[in-house]
PDB file of C-alpha atoms and ligand atoms in Angstrom:
ATOM      1  CA  MET A   1     -14.348 -19.178 -50.249  1.00 50.00           C
ATOM      2  CA  SER A   2     -10.865 -20.819 -50.553  1.00 56.00           C
ATOM      3  CA  GLN A   3      -9.917 -23.679 -48.315  1.00 72.00           C
ATOM      4  CA  THR A   4      -7.221 -23.113 -46.021  1.00 72.00           C
ATOM      5  CA  LEU A   5      -5.298 -26.617 -44.888  1.00 90.00           C
ATOM      6  CA  SER A   6      -4.421 -28.423 -42.680  1.00 96.00           C
ATOM      7  CA  GLN A   7      -2.038 -30.678 -41.067  1.00 97.00           C
ATOM      8  CA  ILE A   8      -0.646 -31.949 -38.117  1.00 97.00           C
ATOM      9  CA  SER A   9       2.679 -34.536 -37.576  1.00 97.00           C
ATOM     10  CA  THR A  10       4.662 -35.374 -35.031  1.00 98.00           C
ATOM     11  CA  GLN A  11       7.877 -34.651 -34.693  1.00 98.00           C
ATOM     12  CA  THR A  12      10.835 -35.682 -32.023  1.00 98.00           C
ATOM     13  CA  GLY A  13      13.165 -33.041 -31.287  1.00 98.00           C
ATOM     14  CA  PHE A  14      12.448 -29.402 -31.774  1.00 98.00           C
ATOM     15  CA  ALA A  15      15.331 -26.469 -31.804  1.00 98.00           C
ATOM     16  CA  HIS A  16      18.275 -27.984 -29.805  1.00 97.00           C
ATOM     17  CA  LEU A  17      16.108 -30.087 -27.942  1.00 98.00           C
ATOM     18  CA  THR A  18      17.217 -33.551 -28.860  1.00 97.00           C
ATOM     19  CA  ASP A  19      14.324 -36.553 -28.444  1.00 97.00           C
ATOM     20  CA  LEU A  20      11.400 -33.891 -27.261  1.00 98.00           C
ATOM     21  CA  PRO A  21       7.900 -35.362 -28.773  1.00 98.00           C
ATOM     22  CA  CYS A  22       6.464 -32.958 -30.498  1.00 98.00           C
ATOM     23  CA  LEU A  23       3.458 -32.413 -33.170  1.00 98.00           C
ATOM     24  CA  LYS A  24       3.744 -30.064 -35.276  1.00 98.00           C
ATOM     25  CA  LEU A  25       0.623 -27.832 -36.590  1.00 98.00           C
ATOM     26  CA  VAL A  26       0.220 -25.790 -39.770  1.00 97.00           C
ATOM     27  CA  CYS A  27      -3.003 -24.175 -41.299  1.00 97.00           C
ATOM     28  CA  GLY A  28      -2.308 -22.140 -44.257  1.00 96.00           C
ATOM     29  CA  GLU A  29       0.705 -20.269 -44.399  1.00 96.00           C
ATOM     30  CA  ALA A  30       0.540 -20.780 -40.210  1.00 98.00           C
ATOM     31  CA  SER A  31       3.296 -23.437 -37.856  1.00 98.00           C
ATOM     32  CA  ALA A  32       3.312 -23.983 -33.977  1.00 98.00           C
ATOM     33  CA  VAL A  33       5.011 -27.151 -32.581  1.00 98.00           C
ATOM     34  CA  ILE A  34       3.707 -28.437 -28.874  1.00 98.00           C
ATOM     35  CA  SER A  35       6.232 -29.981 -26.654  1.00 98.00           C
ATOM     36  CA  LEU A  36       4.531 -33.208 -24.680  1.00 98.00           C
ATOM     37  CA  TYR A  37       6.124 -32.950 -22.339  1.00 98.00           C
ATOM     38  CA  GLY A  38       4.194 -29.810 -20.064  1.00 98.00           C
ATOM     39  CA  ALA A  39       1.882 -29.748 -22.978  1.00 98.00           C
ATOM     40  CA  GLN A  40       4.346 -26.622 -24.006  1.00 98.00           C
ATOM     41  CA  LEU A  41       3.720 -24.718 -27.083  1.00 99.00           C
ATOM     42  CA  LEU A  42       6.976 -24.169 -28.066  1.00 98.00           C
ATOM     43  CA  SER A  43       7.254 -22.067 -31.602  1.00 98.00           C
ATOM     44  CA  TYR A  44       4.090 -19.993 -33.313  1.00 98.00           C
ATOM     45  CA  GLN A  45       4.683 -18.626 -36.471  1.00 98.00           C
ATOM     46  CA  PRO A  46       2.178 -16.697 -38.229  1.00 98.00           C
ATOM     47  CA  ALA A  47       3.820 -17.039 -41.476  1.00 97.00           C
ATOM     48  CA  PRO A  48       7.194 -18.662 -42.675  1.00 97.00           C
ATOM     49  CA  GLY A  49      10.353 -17.637 -40.627  1.00 96.00           C
ATOM     50  CA  ARG A  50       7.956 -15.192 -38.402  1.00 97.00           C
ATOM     51  CA  GLU A  51       8.799 -16.609 -34.724  1.00 98.00           C
ATOM     52  CA  LEU A  52       6.607 -14.988 -32.351  1.00 98.00           C
ATOM     53  CA  LEU A  53       7.515 -16.892 -28.980  1.00 98.00           C
ATOM     54  CA  TRP A  54      10.789 -17.218 -27.521  1.00 98.00           C
ATOM     55  CA  LEU A  55      13.297 -20.166 -26.513  1.00 98.00           C
ATOM     56  CA  SER A  56      15.979 -20.110 -24.574  1.00 98.00           C
ATOM     57  CA  PRO A  57      19.110 -21.599 -26.843  1.00 98.00           C
ATOM     58  CA  LYS A  58      19.777 -23.483 -23.081  1.00 98.00           C
ATOM     59  CA  ALA A  59      16.612 -24.725 -22.743  1.00 98.00           C
ATOM     60  CA  VAL A  60      16.730 -28.357 -20.820  1.00 97.00           C
ATOM     61  CA  TRP A  61      14.432 -30.493 -20.766  1.00 97.00           C
ATOM     62  CA  GLN A  62      16.259 -33.937 -19.658  1.00 88.00           C
ATOM     63  CA  GLN A  63      16.534 -34.410 -15.779  1.00 87.00           C
ATOM     64  CA  GLN A  64      12.766 -33.455 -15.270  1.00 92.00           C
ATOM     65  CA  GLN A  65      13.579 -29.877 -16.552  1.00 96.00           C
ATOM     66  CA  ALA A  66      11.067 -27.618 -17.504  1.00 98.00           C
ATOM     67  CA  ILE A  67      12.039 -25.902 -20.486  1.00 98.00           C
ATOM     68  CA  ARG A  68      12.525 -22.131 -20.611  1.00 98.00           C
ATOM     69  CA  GLY A  69      10.596 -21.136 -22.804  1.00 98.00           C
ATOM     70  CA  GLY A  70       7.576 -21.251 -25.390  1.00 98.00           C
ATOM     71  CA  VAL A  71       4.180 -21.245 -23.254  1.00 99.00           C
ATOM     72  CA  PRO A  72       4.942 -23.438 -19.834  1.00 98.00           C
ATOM     73  CA  VAL A  73       1.878 -24.221 -18.205  1.00 99.00           C
ATOM     74  CA  CYS A  74       1.384 -23.329 -14.584  1.00 98.00           C
ATOM     75  CA  TRP A  75      -0.705 -25.941 -12.325  1.00 98.00           C
ATOM     76  CA  PRO A  76      -2.266 -26.373  -9.587  1.00 98.00           C
ATOM     77  CA  TRP A  77      -0.014 -23.285  -8.039  1.00 98.00           C
ATOM     78  CA  PHE A  78       1.594 -19.944  -9.690  1.00 98.00           C
ATOM     79  CA  GLY A  79       4.948 -19.308  -7.961  1.00 97.00           C
ATOM     80  CA  PRO A  80       6.542 -20.568  -5.088  1.00 96.00           C
ATOM     81  CA  ALA A  81       3.926 -23.371  -3.468  1.00 95.00           C
ATOM     82  CA  GLY A  82       2.022 -22.082  -0.773  1.00 91.00           C
ATOM     83  CA  LYS A  83      -1.816 -22.130   0.827  1.00 90.00           C
ATOM     84  CA  PRO A  84      -3.492 -24.643   0.902  1.00 92.00           C
ATOM     85  CA  PHE A  85      -1.182 -26.214  -1.326  1.00 93.00           C
ATOM     86  CA  ASN A  86       2.295 -26.855   1.318  1.00 91.00           C
ATOM     87  CA  THR A  87       1.215 -26.992   4.233  1.00 84.00           C
ATOM     88  CA  SER A  88       3.807 -28.777   5.705  1.00 84.00           C
ATOM     89  CA  ALA A  89       7.590 -26.657   4.043  1.00 81.00           C
ATOM     90  CA  ALA A  90       7.424 -29.242   1.773  1.00 84.00           C
ATOM     91  CA  LYS A  91      10.527 -28.633  -0.648  1.00 90.00           C
ATOM     92  CA  LEU A  92       7.839 -28.521  -4.505  1.00 95.00           C
ATOM     93  CA  PRO A  93       8.361 -26.807  -7.578  1.00 96.00           C
ATOM     94  CA  ASN A  94       7.618 -23.210  -8.868  1.00 97.00           C
ATOM     95  CA  HIS A  95       4.589 -23.046 -10.701  1.00 98.00           C
ATOM     96  CA  GLY A  96       3.319 -26.864  -9.769  1.00 98.00           C
ATOM     97  CA  LEU A  97       3.918 -30.084 -11.334  1.00 98.00           C
ATOM     98  CA  VAL A  98       2.978 -29.961 -15.354  1.00 98.00           C
ATOM     99  CA  ARG A  99       5.696 -28.133 -17.204  1.00 98.00           C
ATOM    100  CA  ASN A 100       7.858 -31.565 -16.557  1.00 98.00           C
ATOM    101  CA  ARG A 101       6.033 -34.466 -17.265  1.00 98.00           C
ATOM    102  CA  LEU A 102       4.429 -35.981 -20.520  1.00 98.00           C
ATOM    103  CA  TRP A 103       1.195 -35.309 -21.415  1.00 98.00           C
ATOM    104  CA  ARG A 104      -0.675 -37.641 -24.278  1.00 98.00           C
ATOM    105  CA  GLN A 105      -2.704 -36.575 -27.248  1.00 98.00           C
ATOM    106  CA  VAL A 106      -6.036 -36.866 -26.987  1.00 96.00           C
ATOM    107  CA  GLN A 107      -7.205 -35.535 -29.929  1.00 93.00           C
ATOM    108  CA  ALA A 108      -5.660 -34.362 -33.412  1.00 94.00           C
ATOM    109  CA  LYS A 109      -8.024 -32.715 -35.850  1.00 90.00           C
ATOM    110  CA  PRO A 110      -6.690 -31.376 -38.815  1.00 91.00           C
ATOM    111  CA  SER A 111      -9.882 -29.566 -40.910  1.00 93.00           C
ATOM    112  CA  ALA A 112      -9.965 -26.929 -43.881  1.00 92.00           C
ATOM    113  CA  GLN A 113      -9.946 -23.961 -41.237  1.00 94.00           C
ATOM    114  CA  HIS A 114      -7.792 -24.982 -38.742  1.00 97.00           C
ATOM    115  CA  ALA A 115      -5.553 -27.790 -36.905  1.00 97.00           C
ATOM    116  CA  LEU A 116      -6.871 -28.679 -32.955  1.00 98.00           C
ATOM    117  CA  VAL A 117      -5.155 -30.810 -30.728  1.00 98.00           C
ATOM    118  CA  THR A 118      -5.829 -31.646 -26.760  1.00 98.00           C
ATOM    119  CA  LEU A 119      -3.669 -33.350 -24.552  1.00 98.00           C
ATOM    120  CA  SER A 120      -4.233 -34.752 -21.414  1.00 98.00           C
ATOM    121  CA  ILE A 121      -2.531 -35.587 -18.204  1.00 98.00           C
ATOM    122  CA  ASP A 122      -3.704 -37.111 -15.131  1.00 98.00           C
ATOM    123  CA  VAL A 123      -2.589 -35.380 -11.993  1.00 98.00           C
ATOM    124  CA  ASP A 124      -2.773 -37.577  -8.438  1.00 97.00           C
ATOM    125  CA  ASP A 125      -0.467 -36.043  -6.008  1.00 95.00           C
ATOM    126  CA  ILE A 126      -1.502 -32.653  -5.465  1.00 95.00           C
ATOM    127  CA  PRO A 127      -1.081 -32.755  -2.083  1.00 92.00           C
ATOM    128  CA  ALA A 128      -4.090 -32.409   0.428  1.00 85.00           C
ATOM    129  CA  LEU A 129      -6.117 -34.318  -2.156  1.00 92.00           C
ATOM    130  CA  HIS A 130      -6.370 -38.259  -2.640  1.00 90.00           C
ATOM    131  CA  HIS A 131      -7.458 -38.148  -5.686  1.00 96.00           C
ATOM    132  CA  SER A 132      -6.541 -38.031  -9.202  1.00 97.00           C
ATOM    133  CA  VAL A 133      -7.797 -34.740 -11.451  1.00 98.00           C
ATOM    134  CA  THR A 134      -7.367 -34.272 -14.929  1.00 98.00           C
ATOM    135  CA  LEU A 135      -6.167 -31.244 -16.919  1.00 98.00           C
ATOM    136  CA  ASN A 136      -6.471 -30.395 -20.956  1.00 98.00           C
ATOM    137  CA  LEU A 137      -4.548 -28.256 -22.688  1.00 98.00           C
ATOM    138  CA  THR A 138      -6.618 -27.316 -26.143  1.00 98.00           C
ATOM    139  CA  LEU A 139      -4.093 -25.811 -28.764  1.00 98.00           C
ATOM    140  CA  LYS A 140      -6.099 -24.342 -31.754  1.00 98.00           C
ATOM    141  CA  LEU A 141      -4.051 -23.105 -35.127  1.00 98.00           C
ATOM    142  CA  THR A 142      -5.937 -20.797 -38.231  1.00 97.00           C
ATOM    143  CA  ALA A 143      -4.474 -18.959 -40.515  1.00 96.00           C
ATOM    144  CA  ASP A 144      -5.151 -16.288 -38.397  1.00 97.00           C
ATOM    145  CA  THR A 145      -4.644 -17.359 -34.665  1.00 98.00           C
ATOM    146  CA  LEU A 146      -3.456 -19.560 -32.619  1.00 98.00           C
ATOM    147  CA  THR A 147      -5.649 -20.083 -29.619  1.00 98.00           C
ATOM    148  CA  LEU A 148      -4.134 -21.930 -25.916  1.00 98.00           C
ATOM    149  CA  GLN A 149      -7.783 -23.519 -23.609  1.00 98.00           C
ATOM    150  CA  LEU A 150      -6.467 -24.674 -20.093  1.00 98.00           C
ATOM    151  CA  ASP A 151      -9.474 -26.874 -18.783  1.00 98.00           C
ATOM    152  CA  CYS A 152      -9.564 -28.214 -15.245  1.00 98.00           C
ATOM    153  CA  ALA A 153     -13.142 -29.575 -14.349  1.00 98.00           C
ATOM    154  CA  GLU A 154     -12.535 -30.521 -10.750  1.00 97.00           C
ATOM    155  CA  PRO A 155     -14.013 -28.078  -8.664  1.00 97.00           C
ATOM    156  CA  MET A 156     -11.137 -26.812  -6.358  1.00 97.00           C
ATOM    157  CA  LEU A 157      -8.928 -24.348  -5.272  1.00 97.00           C
ATOM    158  CA  GLN A 158      -6.706 -24.355  -8.318  1.00 98.00           C
ATOM    159  CA  GLN A 159      -4.289 -21.549  -9.648  1.00 98.00           C
ATOM    160  CA  ALA A 160      -2.640 -21.361 -13.338  1.00 98.00           C
ATOM    161  CA  ALA A 161      -1.167 -19.779 -15.624  1.00 98.00           C
ATOM    162  CA  LEU A 162       0.201 -19.995 -19.619  1.00 99.00           C
ATOM    163  CA  HIS A 163       3.165 -18.074 -18.615  1.00 98.00           C
ATOM    164  CA  SER A 164       4.022 -17.492 -22.100  1.00 99.00           C
ATOM    165  CA  TYR A 165       6.955 -16.113 -23.670  1.00 99.00           C
ATOM    166  CA  PHE A 166       7.295 -13.588 -26.636  1.00 98.00           C
ATOM    167  CA  ALA A 167      10.259 -13.056 -28.541  1.00 98.00           C
ATOM    168  CA  VAL A 168      10.613  -9.309 -28.172  1.00 98.00           C
ATOM    169  CA  PRO A 169      13.023  -7.418 -31.089  1.00 96.00           C
ATOM    170  CA  SER A 170      13.434  -4.528 -29.135  1.00 95.00           C
ATOM    171  CA  LEU A 171      13.572  -4.792 -25.322  1.00 98.00           C
ATOM    172  CA  SER A 172      14.384  -0.974 -24.622  1.00 97.00           C
ATOM    173  CA  ASP A 173      10.776  -0.361 -27.472  1.00 97.00           C
ATOM    174  CA  THR A 174       8.644  -2.504 -25.877  1.00 98.00           C
ATOM    175  CA  SER A 175       5.059  -1.714 -24.308  1.00 97.00           C
ATOM    176  CA  VAL A 176       2.097  -3.918 -22.883  1.00 98.00           C
ATOM    177  CA  SER A 177      -1.046  -2.253 -22.864  1.00 97.00           C
ATOM    178  CA  PRO A 178      -3.450  -1.082 -21.412  1.00 97.00           C
ATOM    179  CA  LEU A 179      -2.403  -2.345 -18.166  1.00 97.00           C
ATOM    180  CA  PRO A 180      -4.440  -1.322 -14.569  1.00 95.00           C
ATOM    181  CA  GLY A 181      -3.295   1.911 -12.278  1.00 95.00           C
ATOM    182  CA  ALA A 182      -2.702  -0.739  -9.841  1.00 97.00           C
ATOM    183  CA  TYR A 183      -0.143  -3.783  -9.477  1.00 98.00           C
ATOM    184  CA  LEU A 184       1.797  -6.454  -7.243  1.00 98.00           C
ATOM    185  CA  ASP A 185       5.581  -5.762  -7.002  1.00 98.00           C
ATOM    186  CA  LYS A 186       7.225  -9.166  -6.903  1.00 98.00           C
ATOM    187  CA  THR A 187      11.212  -7.205  -7.031  1.00 97.00           C
ATOM    188  CA  LEU A 188       9.343  -5.777  -3.283  1.00 97.00           C
ATOM    189  CA  GLY A 189       8.272  -8.753  -1.765  1.00 96.00           C
ATOM    190  CA  GLY A 190       4.707  -8.249  -3.499  1.00 97.00           C
ATOM    191  CA  GLU A 191       3.873  -4.579  -2.203  1.00 98.00           C
ATOM    192  CA  ARG A 192       1.043  -2.786  -3.950  1.00 98.00           C
ATOM    193  CA  VAL A 193       1.664  -0.409  -6.435  1.00 98.00           C
ATOM    194  CA  GLN A 194      -0.312   2.620  -8.299  1.00 97.00           C
ATOM    195  CA  SER A 195       1.540   3.975 -10.915  1.00 94.00           C
ATOM    196  CA  THR A 196       0.375   5.826 -14.048  1.00 89.00           C
ATOM    197  CA  ALA A 197       3.830   5.492 -15.374  1.00 92.00           C
ATOM    198  CA  PRO A 198       3.472   3.434 -18.512  1.00 92.00           C
ATOM    199  CA  LEU A 199       5.896   0.152 -17.605  1.00 96.00           C
ATOM    200  CA  ARG A 200       9.195   0.184 -19.697  1.00 96.00           C
ATOM    201  CA  PHE A 201      11.882  -2.596 -19.387  1.00 98.00           C
ATOM    202  CA  GLU A 202      14.761  -1.298 -17.851  1.00 97.00           C
ATOM    203  CA  ARG A 203      14.746  -3.517 -14.887  1.00 97.00           C
ATOM    204  CA  GLU A 204      14.062  -6.475 -13.221  1.00 98.00           C
ATOM    205  CA  ILE A 205       9.867  -6.588 -13.994  1.00 98.00           C
ATOM    206  CA  ASP A 206       7.699  -8.778 -12.050  1.00 98.00           C
ATOM    207  CA  ARG A 207       4.503  -7.658 -11.291  1.00 98.00           C
ATOM    208  CA  VAL A 208       0.628  -8.569 -10.723  1.00 98.00           C
ATOM    209  CA  TYR A 209      -1.915  -7.474 -12.310  1.00 98.00           C
ATOM    210  CA  PRO A 210      -5.119  -8.027 -10.814  1.00 97.00           C
ATOM    211  CA  GLU A 211      -7.696  -6.728 -12.826  1.00 92.00           C
ATOM    212  CA  PRO A 212      -6.854  -7.653 -16.088  1.00 94.00           C
ATOM    213  CA  ALA A 213      -7.569  -6.043 -19.554  1.00 96.00           C
ATOM    214  CA  ALA A 214      -9.815  -9.004 -21.495  1.00 97.00           C
ATOM    215  CA  GLU A 215      -7.217  -7.734 -25.224  1.00 98.00           C
ATOM    216  CA  LEU A 216      -3.919  -6.528 -24.869  1.00 98.00           C
ATOM    217  CA  LEU A 217      -1.659  -5.583 -27.003  1.00 98.00           C
ATOM    218  CA  LEU A 218       2.215  -6.312 -27.519  1.00 98.00           C
ATOM    219  CA  GLN A 219       4.287  -3.530 -29.232  1.00 98.00           C
ATOM    220  CA  SER A 220       8.039  -4.230 -30.550  1.00 97.00           C
ATOM    221  CA  GLY A 221       9.664  -1.803 -32.558  1.00 95.00           C
ATOM    222  CA  ALA A 222       7.428  -2.774 -35.782  1.00 94.00           C
ATOM    223  CA  GLN A 223       5.897  -5.935 -34.142  1.00 96.00           C
ATOM    224  CA  GLN A 224       2.506  -5.722 -32.426  1.00 97.00           C
ATOM    225  CA  LEU A 225       0.708  -8.906 -30.860  1.00 98.00           C
ATOM    226  CA  ASN A 226      -2.730  -8.638 -29.752  1.00 98.00           C
ATOM    227  CA  ILE A 227      -3.487 -11.287 -26.517  1.00 98.00           C
ATOM    228  CA  SER A 228      -7.596 -11.999 -26.633  1.00 98.00           C
ATOM    229  CA  GLN A 229      -6.983 -13.305 -22.306  1.00 98.00           C
ATOM    230  CA  LEU A 230     -10.561 -15.344 -20.855  1.00 98.00           C
ATOM    231  CA  GLY A 231     -10.946 -17.098 -17.506  1.00 98.00           C
ATOM    232  CA  GLN A 232      -8.137 -15.094 -15.867  1.00 98.00           C
ATOM    233  CA  ASP A 233      -8.138 -12.670 -12.604  1.00 98.00           C
ATOM    234  CA  ALA A 234      -4.888 -11.631 -13.542  1.00 98.00           C
ATOM    235  CA  THR A 235      -2.056 -10.677 -15.505  1.00 98.00           C
ATOM    236  CA  VAL A 236       1.854 -11.016 -15.317  1.00 98.00           C
ATOM    237  CA  VAL A 237       4.524  -9.242 -16.700  1.00 98.00           C
ATOM    238  CA  TRP A 238       7.979 -10.512 -16.129  1.00 98.00           C
ATOM    239  CA  ASN A 239      11.497  -9.135 -17.191  1.00 98.00           C
ATOM    240  CA  PRO A 240      14.477 -11.083 -14.769  1.00 98.00           C
ATOM    241  CA  TRP A 241      16.891  -8.447 -16.443  1.00 97.00           C
ATOM    242  CA  ARG A 242      20.743  -8.904 -16.011  1.00 95.00           C
ATOM    243  CA  GLU A 243      21.297  -9.195 -12.275  1.00 94.00           C
ATOM    244  CA  ARG A 244      17.912 -11.939 -11.448  1.00 94.00           C
ATOM    245  CA  SER A 245      19.731 -13.590 -15.107  1.00 96.00           C
ATOM    246  CA  LYS A 246      22.950 -14.676 -13.677  1.00 94.00           C
ATOM    247  CA  ALA A 247      20.760 -17.106 -11.363  1.00 95.00           C
ATOM    248  CA  LEU A 248      19.093 -18.861 -13.859  1.00 97.00           C
ATOM    249  CA  PRO A 249      21.419 -21.446 -15.015  1.00 96.00           C
ATOM    250  CA  ASP A 250      18.891 -22.021 -18.201  1.00 97.00           C
ATOM    251  CA  LEU A 251      19.518 -18.382 -19.880  1.00 97.00           C
ATOM    252  CA  ALA A 252      21.982 -16.719 -21.182  1.00 96.00           C
ATOM    253  CA  GLU A 253      23.466 -13.097 -20.394  1.00 92.00           C
ATOM    254  CA  ASN A 254      22.346 -11.287 -22.686  1.00 95.00           C
ATOM    255  CA  SER A 255      19.040 -13.304 -22.910  1.00 98.00           C
ATOM    256  CA  TYR A 256      17.186 -10.986 -20.772  1.00 98.00           C
ATOM    257  CA  GLN A 257      16.686  -8.526 -23.569  1.00 98.00           C
ATOM    258  CA  GLN A 258      14.688 -11.036 -26.076  1.00 98.00           C
ATOM    259  CA  PHE A 259      12.209 -11.712 -24.558  1.00 98.00           C
ATOM    260  CA  VAL A 260       8.822 -10.016 -22.047  1.00 98.00           C
ATOM    261  CA  CYS A 261       6.866 -12.694 -20.873  1.00 98.00           C
ATOM    262  CA  VAL A 262       2.852 -11.476 -20.785  1.00 98.00           C
ATOM    263  CA  GLU A 263       0.307 -14.355 -18.693  1.00 98.00           C
ATOM    264  CA  THR A 264      -3.030 -14.974 -18.213  1.00 98.00           C
ATOM    265  CA  ALA A 265      -3.458 -16.268 -15.081  1.00 98.00           C
ATOM    266  CA  LYS A 266      -5.664 -17.364 -12.606  1.00 98.00           C
ATOM    267  CA  LEU A 267      -4.869 -16.020  -9.144  1.00 98.00           C
ATOM    268  CA  ASP A 268      -8.024 -16.563  -6.867  1.00 97.00           C
ATOM    269  CA  LEU A 269      -8.186 -19.055  -4.369  1.00 97.00           C
ATOM    270  CA  ASN A 270     -10.692 -18.057  -2.175  1.00 95.00           C
ATOM    271  CA  GLN A 271     -13.315 -20.408  -3.923  1.00 95.00           C
ATOM    272  CA  PRO A 272     -13.297 -24.414  -4.970  1.00 96.00           C
ATOM    273  CA  ALA A 273     -14.496 -24.121  -9.238  1.00 97.00           C
ATOM    274  CA  ALA A 274     -13.614 -25.531 -12.305  1.00 98.00           C
ATOM    275  CA  LEU A 275     -11.210 -23.770 -14.323  1.00 98.00           C
ATOM    276  CA  GLN A 276     -11.102 -22.771 -18.131  1.00 98.00           C
ATOM    277  CA  LEU A 277      -8.057 -20.317 -19.097  1.00 98.00           C
ATOM    278  CA  ASN A 278      -7.543 -19.227 -22.086  1.00 98.00           C
ATOM    279  CA  GLN A 279      -4.914 -16.677 -24.576  1.00 98.00           C
ATOM    280  CA  ARG A 280      -5.114 -15.995 -27.648  1.00 98.00           C
ATOM    281  CA  LEU A 281      -3.095 -14.782 -29.780  1.00 98.00           C
ATOM    282  CA  THR A 282      -3.121 -12.532 -32.918  1.00 98.00           C
ATOM    283  CA  SER A 283      -0.323 -11.186 -34.916  1.00 97.00           C
ATOM    284  CA  LEU A 284      -0.602  -7.734 -36.205  1.00 97.00           C
ATOM    285  CA  ARG A 285       2.329  -6.710 -37.553  1.00 82.00           C
TER     286      ARG A 285
HETATM  287  O1  TA6 B 301       6.073 -15.450 -13.847  1.00 92.57           O
HETATM  288  C1  TA6 B 301       6.498 -14.143 -13.209  1.00 92.57           C
HETATM  289  C2  TA6 B 301       8.109 -15.781 -12.249  1.00 92.57           C
HETATM  290  O2  TA6 B 301       7.196 -16.460 -11.014  1.00 92.57           O
HETATM  291  C3  TA6 B 301       8.777 -14.249 -11.938  1.00 92.57           C
HETATM  292  O3  TA6 B 301       8.207 -14.943 -10.269  1.00 92.57           O
HETATM  293  C4  TA6 B 301      10.361 -15.703 -12.188  1.00 92.57           C
HETATM  294  O4  TA6 B 301      10.989 -16.679 -11.446  1.00 92.57           O
HETATM  295  C5  TA6 B 301       9.393 -16.386 -13.311  1.00 92.57           C
HETATM  296  O5  TA6 B 301       7.813 -16.654 -13.439  1.00 92.57           O
HETATM  297  C6  TA6 B 301      10.381 -17.585 -13.887  1.00 92.57           C
HETATM  298  O6  TA6 B 301       9.519 -19.366 -13.145  1.00 92.57           O
HETATM  299  P1  TA6 B 301      10.774 -20.414 -12.872  1.00 92.57           P
HETATM  300  O7  TA6 B 301      10.241 -21.203 -12.250  1.00 92.57           O
HETATM  301  O8  TA6 B 301      10.444 -20.669 -14.491  1.00 92.57           O
HETATM  302  O9  TA6 B 301      11.922 -19.745 -13.198  1.00 92.57           O
END
């Protein structure tokens, strides 16, 4: 059996994001770049030049902004902070507290078969919680797949999402399947919609699909990506389309044509529980 060589190295800056502290993982032909700011995966190339993730050319990381693109980590709430996190109508950031903070590297292991990195963050300002909680993100790159695993051992009320922005060569020829027949439509204020019509990206899409499949196929033009999920109770699909994009200063006018978000999420807030959320990406073509 031939040996696959892996490497992990530090790098400063990625694309136009100057000074950003990052780690680069390489395994055989595959490579990935993750930022310590937000523990945000910024690039995944299963082969040189074949980028599967999308990063906004207008993304910024200075001034405490969350980076638009790659795989943002949403935690401990998803979307606007509602109950139990926000009981006093305070102004709390969308998608939680960890997208715009520096994480620390706790593990970096290159081996013959994979490159593995774990980043951690201690968060001591979760509203209504009076102690610090640790969140870990582990990234494992093999020659064929990339796996993101988000863990929090604390049994607490928590939501999380791996908010992946996937680059699509052709938005009008993009599909995600299989998706359940019922979803909550955030463009209709969270209304429950029952529909068997295939999802088309022809207007703003912001849908929460409860009871999602463990394996999804994202197809766009000739590109096919398998998305495997574990620990999720929802899959969120988002594309802002034209009008919504105008309200987002870190999106260029036509950028919405270049990505769809397919997000592995755990949204249930009924029971305090530890978190284990996993998204694995395998490029098929
Ligand atoms: O996951 C979809 C969503 O929650 C949308 O409602 C949209 O607002 C998007 O995420 C981006 O949020 P952000 O805070 O990154 O601008």
